[in-house]
Short mmCIF file of C-alpha atoms in Angstrom, two decimals:
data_model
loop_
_atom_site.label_atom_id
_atom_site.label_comp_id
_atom_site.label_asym_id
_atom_site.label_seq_id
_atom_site.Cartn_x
_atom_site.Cartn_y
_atom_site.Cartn_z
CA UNK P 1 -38.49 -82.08 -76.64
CA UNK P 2 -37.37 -78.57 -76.88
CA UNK P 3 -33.25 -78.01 -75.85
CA UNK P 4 -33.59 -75.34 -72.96
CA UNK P 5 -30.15 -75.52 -71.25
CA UNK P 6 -28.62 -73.21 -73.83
CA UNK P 7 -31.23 -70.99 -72.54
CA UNK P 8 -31.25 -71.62 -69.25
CA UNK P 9 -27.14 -71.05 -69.38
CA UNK P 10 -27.22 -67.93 -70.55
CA UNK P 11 -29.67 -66.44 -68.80
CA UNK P 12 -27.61 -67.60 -65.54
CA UNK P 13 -24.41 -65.92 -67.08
CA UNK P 14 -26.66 -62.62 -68.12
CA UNK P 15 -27.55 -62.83 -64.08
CA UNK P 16 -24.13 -63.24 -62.93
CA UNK P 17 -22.91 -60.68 -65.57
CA UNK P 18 -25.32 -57.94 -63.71
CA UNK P 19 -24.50 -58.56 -60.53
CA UNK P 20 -21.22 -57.99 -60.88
CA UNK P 21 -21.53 -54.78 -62.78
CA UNK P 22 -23.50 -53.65 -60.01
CA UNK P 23 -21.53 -54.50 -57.61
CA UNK P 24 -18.68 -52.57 -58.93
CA UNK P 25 -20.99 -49.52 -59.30
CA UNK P 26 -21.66 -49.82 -56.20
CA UNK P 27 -17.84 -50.08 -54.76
CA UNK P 28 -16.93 -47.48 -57.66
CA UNK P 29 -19.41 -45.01 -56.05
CA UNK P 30 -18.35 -45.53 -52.12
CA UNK P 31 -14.77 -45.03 -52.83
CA UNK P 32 -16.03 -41.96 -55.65
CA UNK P 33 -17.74 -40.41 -52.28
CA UNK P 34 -14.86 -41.13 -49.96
CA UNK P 35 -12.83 -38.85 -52.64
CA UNK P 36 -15.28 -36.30 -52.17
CA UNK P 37 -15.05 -35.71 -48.76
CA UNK P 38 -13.76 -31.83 -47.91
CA UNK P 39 -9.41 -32.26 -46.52
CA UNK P 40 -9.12 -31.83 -42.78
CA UNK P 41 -8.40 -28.43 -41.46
CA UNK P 42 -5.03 -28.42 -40.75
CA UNK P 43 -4.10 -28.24 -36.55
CA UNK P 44 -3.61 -24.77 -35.47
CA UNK P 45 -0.16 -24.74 -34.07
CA UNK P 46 -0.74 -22.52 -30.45
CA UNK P 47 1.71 -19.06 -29.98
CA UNK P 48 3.66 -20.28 -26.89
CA UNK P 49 4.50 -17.46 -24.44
CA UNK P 50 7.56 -17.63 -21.94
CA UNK P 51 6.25 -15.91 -18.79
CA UNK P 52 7.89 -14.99 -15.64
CA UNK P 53 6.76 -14.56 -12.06
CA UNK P 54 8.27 -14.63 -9.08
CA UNK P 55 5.17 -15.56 -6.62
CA UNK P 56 6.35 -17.96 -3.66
CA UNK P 57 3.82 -19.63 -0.77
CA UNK P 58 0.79 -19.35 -1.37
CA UNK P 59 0.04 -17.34 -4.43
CA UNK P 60 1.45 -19.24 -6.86
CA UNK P 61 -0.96 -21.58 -6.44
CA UNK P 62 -3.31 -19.27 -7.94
CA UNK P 63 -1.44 -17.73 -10.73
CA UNK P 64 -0.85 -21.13 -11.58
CA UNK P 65 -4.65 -21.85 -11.53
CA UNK P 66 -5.22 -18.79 -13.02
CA UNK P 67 -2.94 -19.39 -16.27
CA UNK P 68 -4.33 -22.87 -16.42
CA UNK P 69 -7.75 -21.24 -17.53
CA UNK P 70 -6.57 -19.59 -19.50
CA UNK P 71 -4.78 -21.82 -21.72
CA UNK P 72 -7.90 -24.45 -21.28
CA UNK P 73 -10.29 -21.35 -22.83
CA UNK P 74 -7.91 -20.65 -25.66
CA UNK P 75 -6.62 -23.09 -27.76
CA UNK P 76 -4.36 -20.21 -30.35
CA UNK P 77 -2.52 -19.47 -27.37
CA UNK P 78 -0.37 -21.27 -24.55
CA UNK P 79 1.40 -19.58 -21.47
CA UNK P 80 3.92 -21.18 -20.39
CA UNK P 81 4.98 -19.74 -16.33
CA UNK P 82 8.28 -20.31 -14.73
CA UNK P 83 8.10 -18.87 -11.60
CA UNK P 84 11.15 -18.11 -9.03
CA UNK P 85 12.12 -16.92 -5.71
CA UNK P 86 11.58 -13.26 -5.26
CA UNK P 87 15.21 -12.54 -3.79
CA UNK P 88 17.01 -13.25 -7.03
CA UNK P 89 14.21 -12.79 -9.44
CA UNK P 90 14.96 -9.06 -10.83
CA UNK P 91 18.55 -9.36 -11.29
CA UNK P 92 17.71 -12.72 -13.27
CA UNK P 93 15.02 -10.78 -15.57
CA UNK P 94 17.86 -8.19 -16.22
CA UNK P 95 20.42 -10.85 -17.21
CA UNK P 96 17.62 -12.48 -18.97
CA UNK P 97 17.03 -9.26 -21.05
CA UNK P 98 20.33 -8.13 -21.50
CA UNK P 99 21.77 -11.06 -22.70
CA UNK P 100 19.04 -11.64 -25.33
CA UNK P 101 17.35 -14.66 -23.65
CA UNK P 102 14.25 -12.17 -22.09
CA UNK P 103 10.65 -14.06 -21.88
CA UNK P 104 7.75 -12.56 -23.51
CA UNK P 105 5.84 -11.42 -20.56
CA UNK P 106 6.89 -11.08 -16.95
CA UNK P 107 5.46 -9.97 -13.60
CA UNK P 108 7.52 -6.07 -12.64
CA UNK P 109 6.18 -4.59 -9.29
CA UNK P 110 5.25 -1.55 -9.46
CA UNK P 111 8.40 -0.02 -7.20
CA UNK P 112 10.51 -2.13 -10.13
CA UNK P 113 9.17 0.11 -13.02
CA UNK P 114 11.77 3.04 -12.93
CA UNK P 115 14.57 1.08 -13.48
CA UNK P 116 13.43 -1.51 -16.17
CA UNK P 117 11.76 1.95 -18.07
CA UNK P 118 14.87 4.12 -17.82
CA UNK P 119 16.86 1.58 -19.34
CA UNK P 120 14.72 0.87 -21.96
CA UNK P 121 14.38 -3.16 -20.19
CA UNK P 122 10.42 -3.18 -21.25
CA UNK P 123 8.51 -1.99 -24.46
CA UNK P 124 5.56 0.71 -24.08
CA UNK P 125 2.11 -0.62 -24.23
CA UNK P 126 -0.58 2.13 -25.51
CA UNK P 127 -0.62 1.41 -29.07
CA UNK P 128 -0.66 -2.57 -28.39
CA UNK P 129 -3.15 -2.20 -26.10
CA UNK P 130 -5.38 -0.08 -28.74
CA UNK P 131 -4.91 -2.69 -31.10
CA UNK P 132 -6.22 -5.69 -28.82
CA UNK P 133 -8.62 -3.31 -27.21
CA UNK P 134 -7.59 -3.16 -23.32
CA UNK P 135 -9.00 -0.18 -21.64
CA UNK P 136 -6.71 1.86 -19.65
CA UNK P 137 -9.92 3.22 -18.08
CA UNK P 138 -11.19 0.50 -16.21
CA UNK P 139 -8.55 0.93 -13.80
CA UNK P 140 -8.21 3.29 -10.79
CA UNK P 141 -6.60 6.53 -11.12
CA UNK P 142 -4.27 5.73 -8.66
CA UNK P 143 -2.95 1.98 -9.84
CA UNK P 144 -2.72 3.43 -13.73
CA UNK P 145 -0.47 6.20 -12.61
CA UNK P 146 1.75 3.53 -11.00
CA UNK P 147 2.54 2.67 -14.70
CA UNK P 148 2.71 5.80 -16.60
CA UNK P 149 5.85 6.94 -17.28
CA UNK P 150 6.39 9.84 -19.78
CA UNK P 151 2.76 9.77 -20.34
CA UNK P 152 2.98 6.35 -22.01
CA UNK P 153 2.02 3.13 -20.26
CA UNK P 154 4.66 0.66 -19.63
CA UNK P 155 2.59 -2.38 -18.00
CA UNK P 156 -0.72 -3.89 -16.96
CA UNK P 157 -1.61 -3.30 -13.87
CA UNK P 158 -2.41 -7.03 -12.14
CA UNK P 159 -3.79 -5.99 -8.43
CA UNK P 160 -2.97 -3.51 -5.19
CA UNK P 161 -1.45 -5.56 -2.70
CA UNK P 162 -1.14 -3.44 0.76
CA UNK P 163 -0.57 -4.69 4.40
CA UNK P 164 -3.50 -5.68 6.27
CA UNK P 165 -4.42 -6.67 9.91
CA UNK P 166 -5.06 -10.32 10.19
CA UNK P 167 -6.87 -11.09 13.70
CA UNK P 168 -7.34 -14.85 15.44
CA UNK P 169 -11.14 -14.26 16.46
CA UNK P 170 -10.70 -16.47 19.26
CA UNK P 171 -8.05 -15.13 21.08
CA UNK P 172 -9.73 -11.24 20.40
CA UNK P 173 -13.06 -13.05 21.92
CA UNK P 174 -11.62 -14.25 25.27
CA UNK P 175 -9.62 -11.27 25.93
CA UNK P 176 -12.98 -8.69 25.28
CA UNK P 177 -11.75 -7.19 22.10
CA UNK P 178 -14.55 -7.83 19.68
CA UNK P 179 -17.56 -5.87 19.01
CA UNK P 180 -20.70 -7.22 17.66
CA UNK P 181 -19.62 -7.46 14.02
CA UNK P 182 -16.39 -9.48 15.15
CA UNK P 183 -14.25 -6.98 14.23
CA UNK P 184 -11.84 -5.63 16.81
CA UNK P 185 -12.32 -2.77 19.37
CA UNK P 186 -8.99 -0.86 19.32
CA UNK P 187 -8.85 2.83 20.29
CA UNK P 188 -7.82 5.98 18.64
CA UNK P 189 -3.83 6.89 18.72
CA UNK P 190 -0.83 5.30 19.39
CA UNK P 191 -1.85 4.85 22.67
CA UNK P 192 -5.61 2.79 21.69
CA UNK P 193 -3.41 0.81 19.63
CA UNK P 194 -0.98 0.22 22.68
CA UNK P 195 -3.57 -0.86 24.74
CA UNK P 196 -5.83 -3.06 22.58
CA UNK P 197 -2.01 -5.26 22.36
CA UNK P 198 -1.43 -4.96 26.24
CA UNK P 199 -4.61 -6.17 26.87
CA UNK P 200 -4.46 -8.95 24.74
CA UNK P 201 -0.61 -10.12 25.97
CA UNK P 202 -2.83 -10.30 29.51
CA UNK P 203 -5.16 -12.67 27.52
CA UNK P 204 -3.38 -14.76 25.54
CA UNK P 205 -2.10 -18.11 26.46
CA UNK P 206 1.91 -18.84 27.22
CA UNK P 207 3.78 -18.80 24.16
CA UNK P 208 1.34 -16.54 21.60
CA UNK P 209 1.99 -13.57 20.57
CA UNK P 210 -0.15 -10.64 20.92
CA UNK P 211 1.27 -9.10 17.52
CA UNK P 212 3.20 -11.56 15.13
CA UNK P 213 6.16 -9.08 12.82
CA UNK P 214 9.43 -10.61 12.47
CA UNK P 215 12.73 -9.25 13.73
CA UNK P 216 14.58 -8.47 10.52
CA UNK P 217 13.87 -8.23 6.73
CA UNK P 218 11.18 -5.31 5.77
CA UNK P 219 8.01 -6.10 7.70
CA UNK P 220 8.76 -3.38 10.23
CA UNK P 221 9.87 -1.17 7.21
CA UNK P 222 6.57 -2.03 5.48
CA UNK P 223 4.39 -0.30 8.80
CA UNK P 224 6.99 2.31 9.73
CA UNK P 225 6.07 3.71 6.11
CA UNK P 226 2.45 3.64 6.38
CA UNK P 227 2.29 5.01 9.87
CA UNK P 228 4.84 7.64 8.68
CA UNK P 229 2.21 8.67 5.52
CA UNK P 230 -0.59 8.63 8.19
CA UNK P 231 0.76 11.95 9.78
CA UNK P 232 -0.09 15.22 8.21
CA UNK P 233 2.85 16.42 6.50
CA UNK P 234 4.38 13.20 6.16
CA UNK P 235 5.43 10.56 3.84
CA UNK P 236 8.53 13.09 2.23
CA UNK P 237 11.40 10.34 1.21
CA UNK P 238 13.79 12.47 -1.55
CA UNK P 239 13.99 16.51 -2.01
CA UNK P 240 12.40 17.99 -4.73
CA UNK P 241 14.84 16.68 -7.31
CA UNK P 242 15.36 13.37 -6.13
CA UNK P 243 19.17 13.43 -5.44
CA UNK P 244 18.66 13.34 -1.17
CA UNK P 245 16.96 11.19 0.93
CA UNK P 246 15.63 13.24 3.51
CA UNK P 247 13.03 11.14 5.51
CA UNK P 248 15.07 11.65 8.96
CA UNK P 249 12.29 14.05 10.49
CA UNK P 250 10.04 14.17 13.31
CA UNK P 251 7.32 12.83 11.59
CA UNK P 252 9.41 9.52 10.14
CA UNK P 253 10.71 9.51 13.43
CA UNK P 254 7.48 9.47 15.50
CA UNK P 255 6.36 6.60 13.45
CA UNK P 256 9.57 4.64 13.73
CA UNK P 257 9.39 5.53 17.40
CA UNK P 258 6.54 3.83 17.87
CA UNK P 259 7.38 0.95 15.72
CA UNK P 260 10.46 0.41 17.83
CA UNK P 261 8.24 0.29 20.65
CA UNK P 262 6.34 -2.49 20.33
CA UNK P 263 9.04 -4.59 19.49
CA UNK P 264 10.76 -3.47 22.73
CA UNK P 265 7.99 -3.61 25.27
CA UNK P 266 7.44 -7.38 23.51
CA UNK P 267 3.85 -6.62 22.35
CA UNK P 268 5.70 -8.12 19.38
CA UNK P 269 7.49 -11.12 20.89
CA UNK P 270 11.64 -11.03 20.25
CA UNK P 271 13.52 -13.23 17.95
CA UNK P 272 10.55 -13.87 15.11
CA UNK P 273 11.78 -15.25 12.03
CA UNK P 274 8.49 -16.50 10.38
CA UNK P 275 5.47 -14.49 11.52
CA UNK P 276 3.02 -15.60 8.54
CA UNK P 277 3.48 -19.45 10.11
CA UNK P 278 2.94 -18.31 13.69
CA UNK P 279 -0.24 -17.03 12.93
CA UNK P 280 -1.05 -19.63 10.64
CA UNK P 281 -0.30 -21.91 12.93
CA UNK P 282 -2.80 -20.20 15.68
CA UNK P 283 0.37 -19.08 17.85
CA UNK P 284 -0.40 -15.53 17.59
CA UNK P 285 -3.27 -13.32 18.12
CA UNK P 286 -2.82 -10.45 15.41
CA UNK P 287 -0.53 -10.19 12.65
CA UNK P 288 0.10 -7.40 10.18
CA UNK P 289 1.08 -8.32 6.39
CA UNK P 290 0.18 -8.53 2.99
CA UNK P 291 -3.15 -8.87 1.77
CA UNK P 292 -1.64 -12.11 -0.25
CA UNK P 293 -1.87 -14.37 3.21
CA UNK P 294 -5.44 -14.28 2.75
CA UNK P 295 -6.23 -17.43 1.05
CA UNK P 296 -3.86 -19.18 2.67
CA UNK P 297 -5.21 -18.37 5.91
CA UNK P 298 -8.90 -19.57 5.41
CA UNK P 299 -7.44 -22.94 4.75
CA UNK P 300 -5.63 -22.98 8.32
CA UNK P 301 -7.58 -25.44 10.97
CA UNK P 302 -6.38 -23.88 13.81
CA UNK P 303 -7.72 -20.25 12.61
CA UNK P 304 -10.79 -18.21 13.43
CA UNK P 305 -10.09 -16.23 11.20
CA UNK P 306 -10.90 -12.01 10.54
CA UNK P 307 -8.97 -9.22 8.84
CA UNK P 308 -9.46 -5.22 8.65
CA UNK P 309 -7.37 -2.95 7.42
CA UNK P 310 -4.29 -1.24 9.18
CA UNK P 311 -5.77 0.91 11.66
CA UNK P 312 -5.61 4.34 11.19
CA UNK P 313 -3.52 5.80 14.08
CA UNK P 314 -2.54 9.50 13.24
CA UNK P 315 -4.08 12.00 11.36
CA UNK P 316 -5.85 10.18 8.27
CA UNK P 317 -5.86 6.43 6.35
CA UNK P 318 -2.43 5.64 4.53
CA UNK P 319 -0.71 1.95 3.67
CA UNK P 320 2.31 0.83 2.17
CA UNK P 321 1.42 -0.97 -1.26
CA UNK P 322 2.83 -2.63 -4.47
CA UNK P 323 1.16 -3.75 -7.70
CA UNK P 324 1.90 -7.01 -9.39
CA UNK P 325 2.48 -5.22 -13.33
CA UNK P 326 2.81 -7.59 -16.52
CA UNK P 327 5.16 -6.16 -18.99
CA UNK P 328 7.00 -6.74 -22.28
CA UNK P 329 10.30 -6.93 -21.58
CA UNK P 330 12.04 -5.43 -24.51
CA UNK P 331 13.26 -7.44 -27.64
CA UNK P 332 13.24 -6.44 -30.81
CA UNK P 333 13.11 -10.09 -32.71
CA UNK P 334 9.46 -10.29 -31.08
CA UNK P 335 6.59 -11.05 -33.38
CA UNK P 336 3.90 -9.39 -33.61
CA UNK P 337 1.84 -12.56 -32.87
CA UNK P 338 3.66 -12.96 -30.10
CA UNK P 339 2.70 -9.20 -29.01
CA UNK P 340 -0.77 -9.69 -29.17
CA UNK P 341 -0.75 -12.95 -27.32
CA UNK P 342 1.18 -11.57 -25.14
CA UNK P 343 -1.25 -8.69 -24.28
CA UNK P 344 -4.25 -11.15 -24.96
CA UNK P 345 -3.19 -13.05 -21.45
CA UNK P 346 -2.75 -9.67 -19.18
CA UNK P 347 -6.26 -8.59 -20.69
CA UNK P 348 -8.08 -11.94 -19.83
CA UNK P 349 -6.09 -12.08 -16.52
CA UNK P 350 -7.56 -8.42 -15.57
CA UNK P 351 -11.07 -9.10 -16.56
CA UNK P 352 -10.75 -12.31 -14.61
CA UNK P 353 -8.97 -10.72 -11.40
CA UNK P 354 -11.55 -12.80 -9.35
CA UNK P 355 -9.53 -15.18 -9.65
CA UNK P 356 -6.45 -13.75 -8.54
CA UNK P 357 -8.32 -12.31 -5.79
CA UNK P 358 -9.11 -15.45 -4.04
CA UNK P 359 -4.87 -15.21 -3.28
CA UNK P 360 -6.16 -12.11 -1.28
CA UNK P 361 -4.81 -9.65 -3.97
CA UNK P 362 -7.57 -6.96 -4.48
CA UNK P 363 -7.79 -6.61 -8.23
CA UNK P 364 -7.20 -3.35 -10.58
CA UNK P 365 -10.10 -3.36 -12.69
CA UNK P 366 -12.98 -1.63 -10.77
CA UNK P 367 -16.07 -3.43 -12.70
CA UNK P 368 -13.91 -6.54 -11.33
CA UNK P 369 -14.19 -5.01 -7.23
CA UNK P 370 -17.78 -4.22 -7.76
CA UNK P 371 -19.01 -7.35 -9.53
CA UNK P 372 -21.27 -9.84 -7.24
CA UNK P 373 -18.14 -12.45 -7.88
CA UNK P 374 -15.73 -10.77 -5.91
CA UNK P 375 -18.12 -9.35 -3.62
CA UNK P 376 -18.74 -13.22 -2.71
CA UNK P 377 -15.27 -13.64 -1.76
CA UNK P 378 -15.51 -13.67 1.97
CA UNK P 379 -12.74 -11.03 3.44
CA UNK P 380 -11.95 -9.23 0.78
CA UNK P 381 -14.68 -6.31 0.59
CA UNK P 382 -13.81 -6.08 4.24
CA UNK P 383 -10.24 -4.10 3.20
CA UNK P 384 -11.07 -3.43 -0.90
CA UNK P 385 -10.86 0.23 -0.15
CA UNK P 386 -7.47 -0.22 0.80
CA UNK P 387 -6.44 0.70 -2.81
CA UNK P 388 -7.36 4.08 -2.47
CA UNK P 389 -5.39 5.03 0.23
CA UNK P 390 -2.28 2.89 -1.41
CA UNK P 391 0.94 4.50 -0.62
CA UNK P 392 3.64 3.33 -3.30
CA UNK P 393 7.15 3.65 -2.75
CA UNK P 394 8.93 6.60 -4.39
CA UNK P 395 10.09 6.35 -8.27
CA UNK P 396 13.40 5.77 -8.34
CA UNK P 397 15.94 3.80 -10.47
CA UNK P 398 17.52 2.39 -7.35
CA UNK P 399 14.53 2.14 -4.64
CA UNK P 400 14.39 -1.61 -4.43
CA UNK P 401 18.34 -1.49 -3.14
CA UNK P 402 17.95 1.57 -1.06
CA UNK P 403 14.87 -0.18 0.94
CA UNK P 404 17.55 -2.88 1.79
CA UNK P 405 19.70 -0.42 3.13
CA UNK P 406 16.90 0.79 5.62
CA UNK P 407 15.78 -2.76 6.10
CA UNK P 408 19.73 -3.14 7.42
CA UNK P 409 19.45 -0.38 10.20
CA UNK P 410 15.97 -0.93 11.17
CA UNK P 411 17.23 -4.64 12.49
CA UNK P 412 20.08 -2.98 14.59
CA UNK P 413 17.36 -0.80 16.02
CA UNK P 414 14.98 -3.70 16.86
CA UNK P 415 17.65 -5.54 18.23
CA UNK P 416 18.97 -2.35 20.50
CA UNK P 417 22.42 -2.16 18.75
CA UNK P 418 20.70 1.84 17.74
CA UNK P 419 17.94 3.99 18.76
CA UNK P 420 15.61 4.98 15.87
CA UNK P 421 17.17 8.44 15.63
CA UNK P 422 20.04 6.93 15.07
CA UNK P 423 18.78 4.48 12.30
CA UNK P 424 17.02 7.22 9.98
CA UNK P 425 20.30 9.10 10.07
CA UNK P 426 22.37 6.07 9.28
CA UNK P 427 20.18 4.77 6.43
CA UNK P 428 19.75 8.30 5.40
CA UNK P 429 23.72 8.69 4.85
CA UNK P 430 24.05 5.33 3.31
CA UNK P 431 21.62 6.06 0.81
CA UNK P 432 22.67 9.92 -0.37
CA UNK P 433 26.08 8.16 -0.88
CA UNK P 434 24.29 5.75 -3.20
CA UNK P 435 22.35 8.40 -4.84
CA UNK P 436 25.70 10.19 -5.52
CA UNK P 437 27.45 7.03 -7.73
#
């Protein structure tokens, strides 16, 4: 018989032999392809821009919305907002920028510009915006020239925000004062305008107010300037050169006149502190501010709502109105990068002004007014044109301080401590002595 288990052995070990070597081949090659695999792309680290606003009520909300877009749609980039109260906001942004500590983009009103320009507070903007390719064009004649300043540009122009005339549709409807298109039937002149109010105090249940304006800060100041730019020959604040205020004429005067006089036959009820929650609340009939009230408005329950714009009671259409601006405060450590971020955002936020709009703000860029989007918006096309018959305050380095001086003796007026002759000569003086330091 023929030995086979030598044979039978080694074949078993020649087996055994083989499947290890292939097994290692095969282990050698997974971890030779795990080697091959391309490194991860390192994570791009986001420019992070400081920006300041000073929105309160309810547009924040949406410039909050707003920048939360646009740090979901770009992932090189994040805004960061801090937003404040309006009545210590600009003297914070100065400190801020004097002291070295500025943020890299911040909301500047319009009537703001002069001083932060003159002082050299914010950096020009042409050849930045050339290089990111924002078109100055796009934008009215009349908000772009709010920015110019020795023929450079000095900020983005955001929106026009003017005063409007809010109207509850249900008090206008019981007391006969809407047409067919539910807007309101008010007649020509001081006197239409007089009536339409009379007729509605007559209407109007106890307690609501036929016209909602509070009794002091710059609400009255706010319609005495549009009504004064409505008369022919009006709307003259400084002389020629800017070193007199010289707005105590019979023009300023009829407007404030009639101003005073609603307050003091109580077609605007006494002793108003917060008109924009009266009406919101559905405690008065008509109300005359901002456009910005608009979206918080629509969401009021006890609202029927409508708005138009300020009626135009003299001689032809005029409004007081700001811009919202975003500018570049001035320092020179700034990179680049941080430039063209920084002009990225105020592009995007222009192009998207829809957004903004549903605030109530009517936005600068006019493919933005005339696109289907905004035209959707309900309200807004109703007072859109109101940005071309904007009426800015005057350029000066001290106009925001100087409007708090006629804000001071238009309360002793409405509360019958002066007559309004009395309160343009008074804030007149006050302000040439400021004009002289």
């Amino acid at each position: 018989m023929r030995d086979t288990s030598c044979k039978t052995g080694y074949r078993r070990n020649k087996l055994i032999t083989l499947s290890i070597m292939l097994i290692a081949l095969l282990l050698l090659g997974g971890c030779s392809a795990e080697r091959e695999e391309p490194p991860q792309a390192p994570v791009v680290q986001p420019v992070i821009l400081e920006y300041w606003t000073p929105f309160s009520g309810g547009d924040n909300i949406f410039m909050t919305g707003l920048v939360e877009q646009f740090n979901k749609e770009h992932q090189d980039i994040r805004v960061d907002q801090i937003n404040s109260r309006l009545d210590d906001y600009y003297s914070r942004l100065r400190t801020a920028i004097l002291s070295g500590n500025a943020p890299d983009l911040a909301i500047i009103h319009a009537t703001n510009l002069p001083q932060f320009v003159q002082n050299g507070y914010i950096e020009p903007l042409d050849g930045l915006a050339a290089e990111t390719g924002l078109d100055w064009n796009q934008f009215s004649t009349k908000i772009a020239e709010s920015t110019v300043y020795g023929g450079a540009h000095y900020a983005v122009p955001l929106d026009t925000h003017t005063l409007v005339l809010y109207y509850n549709k249900k008090y206008l409807r019981a007391a006969g004062l809407l047409d067919a298109a539910d807007k309101p039937v008010i007649g020509r002149g001081e006197q239409g305008f007089t009536a339409f109010l009379h007729k509605l105090k007559q209407s109007v249940p106890p307690g609501v107010a036929p016209l909602a304006l509070p009794s002091t800060r710059i609400d009255s100041v706010w319609l005495w300037w549009s009504l004064y730019n409505q008369i022919e020959g009006g709307g003259v604040f400084y002389n020629p050169d800017g070193t007199q205020a010289v707005f105590n004429n019979k023009a300023s005067l009829q407007a404030l006149e009639f101003v005073n006089s609603l307050y003091q036959r109580e077609l605007i009820p006494p002793g108003i502190n917060d008109a924009f929650k009266l009406f919101y609340d559905g405690e008065a009939a008509v109300l005359i501010t901002g456009v910005w009230g608009t979206g918080a408005f629509e969401k009021a329950e006890k609202l029927e709502l409508g708005v138009v714009p300020v009626p135009v009671i003299y001689d032809h259409p005029a409004v007081w109105g700001d811009s919202h601006t975003l500018a570049i405060p001035a320092q020179s450590e700034m990179s680049t990068e941080k430039r063209k971020a920084a002009m990225a955002f105020a592009r995007w936020a222009v192009e998207h002004g829809v957004m903004w709009a549903e605030a109530g703000h009517v936005p600068s860029s006019r493919k933005v007014v005339e696109s289907g989007a905004y035209s959707a918006l309900k309200f807004r096309s109703d007072y859109a044109n109101t940005a071309n018959s904007v009426v800015y305050w005057p350029r000066n380095m001290k106009q925001w301080s100087i409007n708090e001086e006629i804000i001071r003796q238009f309360e002793r007026m409405i509360y019958k401590e002066q007559s309004p002759a009395q309160a343009l000569q008074q804030a007149v003086d006050s302000i040439n002595l400021q004009l002289k330091k």
